Amino acid sequence: MNETDAALARAHANALTWFDTLPERAVPARAPVAEVTAALGTDLPDGPTPAAGVVDLLATACEPGLVAMGSPRFFGFVIGGAHPAALGADWLASAWDQNSFLRQVTPAHSAVEDVTRGWLLDLLGLPAEAAVGFVTGATMSNFTCLAAARDAVLRRAGWDVGTAGLTGSPRVRVLVGRERHDTVDLALRYLGLGTPEVVDADDQGRIDVTALEAALADAVGGPVVVVLQAGNVHSGAFDPFAEAVAVAHRAGAWVHVDGAFGLFAAASPATRDRVRGYEDADSWTTDAHKTLNVPYDCGIAIVRDRAALRSAMSMAGDYLITDEGGDQFETVPESSRRARALPVWAVLRALGRDGVADLVERFCALAAQFRDGVAEIPGAEVLNDVEFTQVCVAFGSDELTQAVVRALLEDGTAWMSGSRWHDRAVVRIAVSNWSTTAEDVRRSLDALRRAAAATAG
Ligand SMILES: *Cc1c(COP(=O)(O)O)cnc(C)c1O
């Protein structure tokens, strides 16, 4: 066996061991950082170690410190699993190691990216002419889309950011809903746009269109960007797109939609009404590593105006073999980049149109099962209208809720995140793993009931 064969064989064997334990292992990690560090060893060896041995050492040292994020009972943050087809394709992305930034240099990946782009726009009901960039996550997608937005609204105001920079430019107003994701603010900071103006939201976190209209009253003609949201991380709620986009466009704003996990509501006839009117926006963010269950890291940036994205992201270089049809590096902030479209293509090809719809509907049904089950736990209260994949639960006081989260993690059957929503400590449940079943939800509800009983007693 040559060294590559041996290393891949050990990687495969260790991965299979991991997947064997995944359904039943405790979800939290057993070992803290220090223990894994000690097992890895901190001295850089002077001499070589065979690749297969290195893979085994890594697997053995890390195993106790791994959180079972791919467990069917992991409901923390918003973390998708890894669908088998996507995982297999992701391994090939590493094996083939194509630097996928130029269309003509990597024809195979360019073809896969083209097909995937078409499928995504079709499934999501977005304009067929839109540009699609495959980035690391929703944060970078928000950055990419908002870079195109910033440059476009300033260009309309007679200012070319690409040559003149931001210093001395007209002020770009950015309006966001009170409950936008924090990474929107981060992306705006990267872009030199500062802190956004906050528009009020309703009890589920949906932007208040009347307040948005009032805030935009004196904006007509000036450079303005409005950021809306598909899928609030606490409530799962969607902004009222049809109304909000119309109001924003009347003021001449660029409208961006952050739908890191919620954009895929558009892919199911059962949930499509949640995003009604969102297709009239100018750019959209989603993650493939959340609802679509592609391994990390994979985000998607969609911009209606190809030229706007291209002018924000493209570069010139004598060594670039560019293609008239456009190159991948013109859709993303990076130059060198892994073949990120491969796992997205694979999961879409494996599930098909109906399979993606089923996935979304299953997540919603399991979230509803959580809502109904939590209602029967003494002292528990569901705080949100469960209209998508998120359930927010509180127990009496903040102290009690935090204690229930600790007891639940100690129990190990399931993982749910502690968070704060509307000034209350909450247990946040996000359903987003392809392998989660009704039985997993039942077992997780039992664990939550045990944690609540132990805490109350
Ligand atoms: C997760 C999330 C993000 C950030 O996504 P990353 O993939 O972690 O960069 C942004 N917006 C929303 C609504 C999210 O749920």
PDB file of C-alpha atoms and ligand atoms in Angstrom, residues 78 136-140 142 181-184 229-233 258-261 285 287 289-290 296 298-299, ligand 1:
ATOM      1  CA  VAL A  78     -28.564  25.786  13.833  1.00  0.00           C
ATOM      2  CA  THR A 136     -17.691  29.490   3.480  1.00  0.00           C
ATOM      3  CA  GLY A 137     -20.959  30.319   5.250  1.00  0.00           C
ATOM      4  CA  ALA A 138     -23.794  32.771   5.673  1.00  0.00           C
ATOM      5  CA  THR A 139     -21.518  35.354   7.279  1.00  0.00           C
ATOM      6  CA  MET A 140     -19.379  35.512   4.144  1.00  0.00           C
ATOM      7  CA  ASN A 142     -23.933  38.333   3.789  1.00  0.00           C
ATOM      8  CA  HIS A 181     -28.647  37.874  12.908  1.00  0.00           C
ATOM      9  CA  ASP A 182     -25.523  39.364  14.518  1.00  0.00           C
ATOM     10  CA  THR A 183     -23.421  38.325  11.530  1.00  0.00           C
ATOM     11  CA  VAL A 184     -25.210  40.953   9.431  1.00  0.00           C
ATOM     12  CA  GLN A 229     -34.630  37.902   7.266  1.00  0.00           C
ATOM     13  CA  ALA A 230     -35.979  34.480   6.307  1.00  0.00           C
ATOM     14  CA  GLY A 231     -35.855  32.406   9.481  1.00  0.00           C
ATOM     15  CA  ASN A 232     -35.311  34.046  12.879  1.00  0.00           C
ATOM     16  CA  VAL A 233     -32.915  31.881  14.916  1.00  0.00           C
ATOM     17  CA  ASP A 258     -30.548  36.724   5.104  1.00  0.00           C
ATOM     18  CA  GLY A 259     -32.004  33.214   4.957  1.00  0.00           C
ATOM     19  CA  ALA A 260     -29.134  31.160   6.335  1.00  0.00           C
ATOM     20  CA  PHE A 261     -31.463  28.289   7.243  1.00  0.00           C
ATOM     21  CA  THR A 285     -27.972  34.533   1.587  1.00  0.00           C
ATOM     22  CA  ASP A 287     -26.134  28.135   4.006  1.00  0.00           C
ATOM     23  CA  HIS A 289     -24.328  23.494   5.777  1.00  0.00           C
ATOM     24  CA  LYS A 290     -27.576  24.123   7.653  1.00  0.00           C
ATOM     25  CA  TYR A 296     -18.920  22.496   6.782  1.00  0.00           C
ATOM     26  CA  CYS A 298     -20.549  25.912   2.635  1.00  0.00           C
ATOM     27  CA  GLY A 299     -22.562  29.110   2.240  1.00  0.00           C
TER      28      GLY A 299
HETATM   29  C1  LIG B   1     -26.292  30.788  11.071  1.00  0.00           C
HETATM   30  C2  LIG B   1     -26.774  32.101  10.604  1.00  0.00           C
HETATM   31  C3  LIG B   1     -25.895  33.055  10.078  1.00  0.00           C
HETATM   32  C4  LIG B   1     -24.394  32.849  10.079  1.00  0.00           C
HETATM   33  O1  LIG B   1     -24.069  31.741   9.311  1.00  0.00           O
HETATM   34  P1  LIG B   1     -22.612  31.098   9.284  1.00  0.00           P
HETATM   35  O2  LIG B   1     -22.799  29.972   8.324  1.00  0.00           O
HETATM   36  O3  LIG B   1     -22.348  30.663  10.688  1.00  0.00           O
HETATM   37  O4  LIG B   1     -21.644  32.105   8.820  1.00  0.00           O
HETATM   38  C5  LIG B   1     -26.426  34.215   9.574  1.00  0.00           C
HETATM   39  N1  LIG B   1     -27.750  34.440   9.598  1.00  0.00           N
HETATM   40  C6  LIG B   1     -28.636  33.558  10.116  1.00  0.00           C
HETATM   41  C7  LIG B   1     -30.106  33.868  10.091  1.00  0.00           C
HETATM   42  C8  LIG B   1     -28.177  32.352  10.637  1.00  0.00           C
HETATM   43  O5  LIG B   1     -29.039  31.453  11.130  1.00  0.00           O
END
